[in-house]
Amino acid sequence: MTAAQGDPNGAAPDPGPDLALKILVAGGFGVGKTTLVGSVSEIRPLRTEEQLTSAGESVDDTEKVDRKTTTTVAMDFGRITIRSGLSLYLFGTPGQDRFWFLWDDLSDGALGAVVLADTRRLEDSFPAVDYFERRAIPFLVAVNCFTEARSYGADEVARALDLDRGTPVVLCDARDRDSGKEVLIRLVEHAGRRYTSRVLDSVG
């Protein structure tokens, strides 16, 4: 409907209320969650990072991320506008298992989740994958392509993680805003299809 058809005075039709969706960014320790939230956020991201210390050496495996000096202890938060009237609120989860008790609160009301993966430490993705599968929260796996990591195709990663059929796997660079935004768009599309399918199943 054009503006002229919608209003005799030529005013544009009311686009309706803005929609804000909650998205989680999860994954293992040091995989790039804070980086992804920071690179795409249009506001100054909220970060709850603390310095890594010798006291945490026994619980924080830094073997493949030896240059990492900080860790998220609560969450990261950012916001991105995908299009007019649609914004995503991003909540980055802490990666270490000793902070997993926070995940239930963070996931409450979430549309879906991005599980960031590092092919050098792919096994670190299993807890997040299991978490979202058990709770039927739509998610996709985004492989953060570190320059020093061996390259794998999306199908290879899906098989290695034993993902349910239809769970998307995408390649990304968490440092690049356009790459991160594309990941989020793919997630929203995937979650939309999942919820539509559930509604149809419930009335079928």
PDB file of C-alpha atoms in Angstrom:
ATOM      1  CA  MET A   1       0.000   0.000   0.000  1.00  0.00           C
ATOM      2  CA  THR A   2       1.440   3.394  -0.965  1.00  0.00           C
ATOM      3  CA  ALA A   3       1.358   6.482   1.234  1.00  0.00           C
ATOM      4  CA  ALA A   4      -1.293   8.039  -0.992  1.00  0.00           C
ATOM      5  CA  GLN A   5      -3.482   4.938  -0.659  1.00  0.00           C
ATOM      6  CA  GLY A   6      -2.984   4.707   3.073  1.00  0.00           C
ATOM      7  CA  ASP A   7      -3.790   8.325   3.943  1.00  0.00           C
ATOM      8  CA  PRO A   8      -5.721  10.930   1.899  1.00  0.00           C
ATOM      9  CA  ASN A   9      -3.250  13.540   3.134  1.00  0.00           C
ATOM     10  CA  GLY A  10      -0.325  11.551   1.672  1.00  0.00           C
ATOM     11  CA  ALA A  11       1.205  10.634   5.055  1.00  0.00           C
ATOM     12  CA  ALA A  12       3.231   7.425   5.237  1.00  0.00           C
ATOM     13  CA  PRO A  13       1.500   4.523   7.003  1.00  0.00           C
ATOM     14  CA  ASP A  14       2.490   3.785  10.583  1.00  0.00           C
ATOM     15  CA  PRO A  15       5.195   1.085  10.388  1.00  0.00           C
ATOM     16  CA  GLY A  16       4.143  -0.198  13.802  1.00  0.00           C
ATOM     17  CA  PRO A  17       6.212  -0.580  16.964  1.00  0.00           C
ATOM     18  CA  ASP A  18       9.900  -1.306  16.797  1.00  0.00           C
ATOM     19  CA  LEU A  19      10.891  -4.909  17.404  1.00  0.00           C
ATOM     20  CA  ALA A  20      13.817  -5.803  19.663  1.00  0.00           C
ATOM     21  CA  LEU A  21      15.092  -9.374  19.765  1.00  0.00           C
ATOM     22  CA  LYS A  22      17.430 -10.970  22.287  1.00  0.00           C
ATOM     23  CA  ILE A  23      20.346 -12.957  20.893  1.00  0.00           C
ATOM     24  CA  LEU A  24      23.005 -14.911  22.775  1.00  0.00           C
ATOM     25  CA  VAL A  25      26.613 -15.209  21.633  1.00  0.00           C
ATOM     26  CA  ALA A  26      28.076 -18.335  23.215  1.00  0.00           C
ATOM     27  CA  GLY A  27      31.014 -20.696  22.844  1.00  0.00           C
ATOM     28  CA  GLY A  28      34.193 -21.809  24.503  1.00  0.00           C
ATOM     29  CA  PHE A  29      36.827 -19.798  26.310  1.00  0.00           C
ATOM     30  CA  GLY A  30      38.764 -17.410  24.073  1.00  0.00           C
ATOM     31  CA  VAL A  31      36.767 -18.117  20.905  1.00  0.00           C
ATOM     32  CA  GLY A  32      35.956 -14.483  20.095  1.00  0.00           C
ATOM     33  CA  LYS A  33      32.594 -13.750  21.712  1.00  0.00           C
ATOM     34  CA  THR A  34      33.624 -10.380  23.147  1.00  0.00           C
ATOM     35  CA  THR A  35      35.249  -9.487  19.826  1.00  0.00           C
ATOM     36  CA  LEU A  36      32.089 -10.304  17.844  1.00  0.00           C
ATOM     37  CA  VAL A  37      29.782  -8.314  20.112  1.00  0.00           C
ATOM     38  CA  GLY A  38      32.174  -5.361  20.062  1.00  0.00           C
ATOM     39  CA  SER A  39      32.668  -5.386  16.292  1.00  0.00           C
ATOM     40  CA  VAL A  40      28.967  -5.277  15.391  1.00  0.00           C
ATOM     41  CA  SER A  41      27.571  -3.161  18.225  1.00  0.00           C
ATOM     42  CA  GLU A  42      26.417   0.331  17.276  1.00  0.00           C
ATOM     43  CA  ILE A  43      26.668   1.415  20.894  1.00  0.00           C
ATOM     44  CA  ARG A  44      29.680   1.220  23.167  1.00  0.00           C
ATOM     45  CA  PRO A  45      29.530  -2.409  24.302  1.00  0.00           C
ATOM     46  CA  LEU A  46      29.235  -3.282  27.959  1.00  0.00           C
ATOM     47  CA  ARG A  47      32.017  -5.642  28.970  1.00  0.00           C
ATOM     48  CA  THR A  48      32.642  -7.449  32.251  1.00  0.00           C
ATOM     49  CA  GLU A  49      36.229  -8.527  31.695  1.00  0.00           C
ATOM     50  CA  GLU A  50      38.855  -9.236  34.301  1.00  0.00           C
ATOM     51  CA  GLN A  51      42.574  -9.904  33.949  1.00  0.00           C
ATOM     52  CA  LEU A  52      43.656 -13.523  33.820  1.00  0.00           C
ATOM     53  CA  THR A  53      45.843 -14.354  36.796  1.00  0.00           C
ATOM     54  CA  SER A  54      48.051 -17.230  37.863  1.00  0.00           C
ATOM     55  CA  ALA A  55      45.298 -18.299  40.287  1.00  0.00           C
ATOM     56  CA  GLY A  56      43.126 -19.309  37.319  1.00  0.00           C
ATOM     57  CA  GLU A  57      45.755 -21.295  35.440  1.00  0.00           C
ATOM     58  CA  SER A  58      44.424 -24.605  36.738  1.00  0.00           C
ATOM     59  CA  VAL A  59      40.881 -23.954  35.392  1.00  0.00           C
ATOM     60  CA  ASP A  60      41.402 -21.762  32.307  1.00  0.00           C
ATOM     61  CA  ASP A  61      42.996 -23.635  29.407  1.00  0.00           C
ATOM     62  CA  THR A  62      44.964 -21.029  27.463  1.00  0.00           C
ATOM     63  CA  GLU A  63      47.015 -23.490  25.408  1.00  0.00           C
ATOM     64  CA  LYS A  64      45.656 -22.287  22.039  1.00  0.00           C
ATOM     65  CA  VAL A  65      44.923 -18.705  23.187  1.00  0.00           C
ATOM     66  CA  ASP A  66      48.164 -17.880  24.955  1.00  0.00           C
ATOM     67  CA  ARG A  67      47.924 -14.199  23.970  1.00  0.00           C
ATOM     68  CA  LYS A  68      44.595 -13.800  25.780  1.00  0.00           C
ATOM     69  CA  THR A  69      44.992 -11.655  28.910  1.00  0.00           C
ATOM     70  CA  THR A  70      41.367 -11.054  29.985  1.00  0.00           C
ATOM     71  CA  THR A  71      38.202 -13.096  30.419  1.00  0.00           C
ATOM     72  CA  THR A  72      34.473 -12.336  30.586  1.00  0.00           C
ATOM     73  CA  VAL A  73      33.126 -13.029  34.068  1.00  0.00           C
ATOM     74  CA  ALA A  74      29.445 -12.101  33.602  1.00  0.00           C
ATOM     75  CA  MET A  75      28.430 -11.050  30.093  1.00  0.00           C
ATOM     76  CA  ASP A  76      29.044  -8.762  27.153  1.00  0.00           C
ATOM     77  CA  PHE A  77      26.226  -6.580  25.877  1.00  0.00           C
ATOM     78  CA  GLY A  78      25.728  -4.730  22.613  1.00  0.00           C
ATOM     79  CA  ARG A  79      23.043  -3.645  20.172  1.00  0.00           C
ATOM     80  CA  ILE A  80      22.757  -3.612  16.404  1.00  0.00           C
ATOM     81  CA  THR A  81      19.966  -2.382  14.132  1.00  0.00           C
ATOM     82  CA  ILE A  82      19.447  -4.912  11.334  1.00  0.00           C
ATOM     83  CA  ARG A  83      16.921  -2.748   9.500  1.00  0.00           C
ATOM     84  CA  SER A  84      14.466   0.011  10.325  1.00  0.00           C
ATOM     85  CA  GLY A  85      12.272  -1.192  13.169  1.00  0.00           C
ATOM     86  CA  LEU A  86      14.347  -4.299  13.983  1.00  0.00           C
ATOM     87  CA  SER A  87      17.125  -4.264  16.568  1.00  0.00           C
ATOM     88  CA  LEU A  88      19.066  -7.100  18.138  1.00  0.00           C
ATOM     89  CA  TYR A  89      20.253  -7.017  21.731  1.00  0.00           C
ATOM     90  CA  LEU A  90      23.368  -9.145  22.005  1.00  0.00           C
ATOM     91  CA  PHE A  91      24.364 -10.964  25.188  1.00  0.00           C
ATOM     92  CA  GLY A  92      27.771 -12.613  25.164  1.00  0.00           C
ATOM     93  CA  THR A  93      28.025 -15.483  27.636  1.00  0.00           C
ATOM     94  CA  PRO A  94      31.121 -16.308  29.719  1.00  0.00           C
ATOM     95  CA  GLY A  95      33.053 -19.234  28.268  1.00  0.00           C
ATOM     96  CA  GLN A  96      34.470 -21.013  31.310  1.00  0.00           C
ATOM     97  CA  ASP A  97      32.401 -23.766  32.881  1.00  0.00           C
ATOM     98  CA  ARG A  98      32.614 -22.183  36.328  1.00  0.00           C
ATOM     99  CA  PHE A  99      30.393 -19.343  35.037  1.00  0.00           C
ATOM    100  CA  TRP A 100      27.796 -21.535  33.304  1.00  0.00           C
ATOM    101  CA  PHE A 101      25.299 -20.929  36.116  1.00  0.00           C
ATOM    102  CA  LEU A 102      24.707 -17.531  34.481  1.00  0.00           C
ATOM    103  CA  TRP A 103      23.542 -19.046  31.200  1.00  0.00           C
ATOM    104  CA  ASP A 104      19.985 -19.841  32.353  1.00  0.00           C
ATOM    105  CA  ASP A 105      19.295 -16.220  33.245  1.00  0.00           C
ATOM    106  CA  LEU A 106      20.947 -14.918  30.077  1.00  0.00           C
ATOM    107  CA  SER A 107      19.018 -17.316  27.816  1.00  0.00           C
ATOM    108  CA  ASP A 108      15.603 -16.408  29.256  1.00  0.00           C
ATOM    109  CA  GLY A 109      13.560 -14.867  26.443  1.00  0.00           C
ATOM    110  CA  ALA A 110      16.242 -15.293  23.779  1.00  0.00           C
ATOM    111  CA  LEU A 111      15.142 -15.726  20.175  1.00  0.00           C
ATOM    112  CA  GLY A 112      18.250 -17.745  19.388  1.00  0.00           C
ATOM    113  CA  ALA A 113      21.997 -18.076  19.787  1.00  0.00           C
ATOM    114  CA  VAL A 114      25.255 -17.922  17.885  1.00  0.00           C
ATOM    115  CA  VAL A 115      27.709 -20.628  18.951  1.00  0.00           C
ATOM    116  CA  LEU A 116      31.176 -19.388  18.007  1.00  0.00           C
ATOM    117  CA  ALA A 117      33.643 -22.159  17.248  1.00  0.00           C
ATOM    118  CA  ASP A 118      37.414 -22.370  16.846  1.00  0.00           C
ATOM    119  CA  THR A 119      38.500 -25.384  14.770  1.00  0.00           C
ATOM    120  CA  ARG A 120      41.676 -25.675  16.875  1.00  0.00           C
ATOM    121  CA  ARG A 121      39.498 -26.323  19.941  1.00  0.00           C
ATOM    122  CA  LEU A 122      36.289 -27.623  18.402  1.00  0.00           C
ATOM    123  CA  GLU A 123      35.545 -29.789  21.431  1.00  0.00           C
ATOM    124  CA  ASP A 124      34.985 -26.590  23.447  1.00  0.00           C
ATOM    125  CA  SER A 125      31.819 -25.999  21.399  1.00  0.00           C
ATOM    126  CA  PHE A 126      30.060 -29.157  22.594  1.00  0.00           C
ATOM    127  CA  PRO A 127      28.729 -27.722  25.897  1.00  0.00           C
ATOM    128  CA  ALA A 128      27.065 -24.774  24.136  1.00  0.00           C
ATOM    129  CA  VAL A 129      25.657 -26.986  21.371  1.00  0.00           C
ATOM    130  CA  ASP A 130      24.251 -29.414  23.953  1.00  0.00           C
ATOM    131  CA  TYR A 131      22.819 -26.563  26.024  1.00  0.00           C
ATOM    132  CA  PHE A 132      20.784 -25.058  23.188  1.00  0.00           C
ATOM    133  CA  GLU A 133      19.717 -28.406  21.749  1.00  0.00           C
ATOM    134  CA  ARG A 134      18.362 -29.546  25.139  1.00  0.00           C
ATOM    135  CA  ARG A 135      16.383 -26.328  25.544  1.00  0.00           C
ATOM    136  CA  ALA A 136      15.178 -26.234  21.927  1.00  0.00           C
ATOM    137  CA  ILE A 137      16.642 -22.756  21.446  1.00  0.00           C
ATOM    138  CA  PRO A 138      17.405 -22.146  17.747  1.00  0.00           C
ATOM    139  CA  PHE A 139      21.111 -21.643  17.102  1.00  0.00           C
ATOM    140  CA  LEU A 140      23.732 -21.712  14.418  1.00  0.00           C
ATOM    141  CA  VAL A 141      27.445 -22.431  14.583  1.00  0.00           C
ATOM    142  CA  ALA A 142      29.738 -19.652  13.369  1.00  0.00           C
ATOM    143  CA  VAL A 143      33.309 -20.799  12.772  1.00  0.00           C
ATOM    144  CA  ASN A 144      35.642 -17.932  13.660  1.00  0.00           C
ATOM    145  CA  CYS A 145      38.368 -18.221  11.008  1.00  0.00           C
ATOM    146  CA  PHE A 146      41.598 -17.559  12.858  1.00  0.00           C
ATOM    147  CA  THR A 147      44.507 -17.060  10.468  1.00  0.00           C
ATOM    148  CA  GLU A 148      46.643 -19.741  12.127  1.00  0.00           C
ATOM    149  CA  ALA A 149      43.847 -22.341  12.211  1.00  0.00           C
ATOM    150  CA  ARG A 150      43.361 -25.064   9.606  1.00  0.00           C
ATOM    151  CA  SER A 151      40.406 -24.423   7.292  1.00  0.00           C
ATOM    152  CA  TYR A 152      37.420 -26.781   7.309  1.00  0.00           C
ATOM    153  CA  GLY A 153      34.202 -26.684   5.338  1.00  0.00           C
ATOM    154  CA  ALA A 154      30.803 -26.143   6.930  1.00  0.00           C
ATOM    155  CA  ASP A 155      29.779 -29.770   6.292  1.00  0.00           C
ATOM    156  CA  GLU A 156      32.918 -31.064   8.004  1.00  0.00           C
ATOM    157  CA  VAL A 157      32.260 -28.920  11.091  1.00  0.00           C
ATOM    158  CA  ALA A 158      28.606 -30.010  11.210  1.00  0.00           C
ATOM    159  CA  ARG A 159      29.644 -33.677  11.167  1.00  0.00           C
ATOM    160  CA  ALA A 160      32.358 -33.161  13.781  1.00  0.00           C
ATOM    161  CA  LEU A 161      29.880 -31.505  16.138  1.00  0.00           C
ATOM    162  CA  ASP A 162      27.142 -34.044  15.328  1.00  0.00           C
ATOM    163  CA  LEU A 163      24.662 -31.226  14.749  1.00  0.00           C
ATOM    164  CA  ASP A 164      20.974 -31.859  14.237  1.00  0.00           C
ATOM    165  CA  ARG A 165      19.981 -31.752  10.585  1.00  0.00           C
ATOM    166  CA  GLY A 166      19.180 -28.201   9.481  1.00  0.00           C
ATOM    167  CA  THR A 167      21.428 -26.449  12.015  1.00  0.00           C
ATOM    168  CA  PRO A 168      23.359 -23.869   9.955  1.00  0.00           C
ATOM    169  CA  VAL A 169      27.147 -23.642  10.002  1.00  0.00           C
ATOM    170  CA  VAL A 170      28.690 -20.436   8.672  1.00  0.00           C
ATOM    171  CA  LEU A 171      32.258 -19.150   8.410  1.00  0.00           C
ATOM    172  CA  CYS A 172      33.024 -15.702   9.795  1.00  0.00           C
ATOM    173  CA  ASP A 173      35.630 -13.241  10.996  1.00  0.00           C
ATOM    174  CA  ALA A 174      34.538 -12.010  14.420  1.00  0.00           C
ATOM    175  CA  ARG A 175      36.635  -8.855  13.961  1.00  0.00           C
ATOM    176  CA  ASP A 176      34.754  -7.771  10.847  1.00  0.00           C
ATOM    177  CA  ARG A 177      31.456  -5.936  11.313  1.00  0.00           C
ATOM    178  CA  ASP A 178      29.922  -7.001   7.996  1.00  0.00           C
ATOM    179  CA  SER A 179      30.859 -10.629   8.617  1.00  0.00           C
ATOM    180  CA  GLY A 180      29.354 -10.553  12.112  1.00  0.00           C
ATOM    181  CA  LYS A 181      26.195  -8.843  10.882  1.00  0.00           C
ATOM    182  CA  GLU A 182      25.708 -11.525   8.224  1.00  0.00           C
ATOM    183  CA  VAL A 183      25.959 -14.197  10.929  1.00  0.00           C
ATOM    184  CA  LEU A 184      23.236 -12.470  12.935  1.00  0.00           C
ATOM    185  CA  ILE A 185      20.959 -12.110   9.905  1.00  0.00           C
ATOM    186  CA  ARG A 186      21.356 -15.829   9.161  1.00  0.00           C
ATOM    187  CA  LEU A 187      20.459 -16.630  12.770  1.00  0.00           C
ATOM    188  CA  VAL A 188      17.309 -14.478  12.731  1.00  0.00           C
ATOM    189  CA  GLU A 189      16.212 -16.134   9.483  1.00  0.00           C
ATOM    190  CA  HIS A 190      16.893 -19.608  10.892  1.00  0.00           C
ATOM    191  CA  ALA A 191      15.072 -18.877  14.163  1.00  0.00           C
ATOM    192  CA  GLY A 192      12.138 -17.430  12.234  1.00  0.00           C
ATOM    193  CA  ARG A 193      11.797 -20.628  10.209  1.00  0.00           C
ATOM    194  CA  ARG A 194      12.022 -22.752  13.352  1.00  0.00           C
ATOM    195  CA  TYR A 195       9.316 -20.827  15.181  1.00  0.00           C
ATOM    196  CA  THR A 196       7.053 -20.767  12.121  1.00  0.00           C
ATOM    197  CA  SER A 197       7.421 -24.536  11.816  1.00  0.00           C
ATOM    198  CA  ARG A 198       6.530 -25.004  15.479  1.00  0.00           C
ATOM    199  CA  VAL A 199       3.384 -22.881  15.108  1.00  0.00           C
ATOM    200  CA  LEU A 200       2.282 -24.826  12.043  1.00  0.00           C
ATOM    201  CA  ASP A 201       2.938 -28.118  13.812  1.00  0.00           C
ATOM    202  CA  SER A 202       0.863 -27.002  16.804  1.00  0.00           C
ATOM    203  CA  VAL A 203      -2.184 -26.229  14.663  1.00  0.00           C
ATOM    204  CA  GLY A 204      -1.699 -29.076  12.184  1.00  0.00           C
TER     205      GLY A 204
END
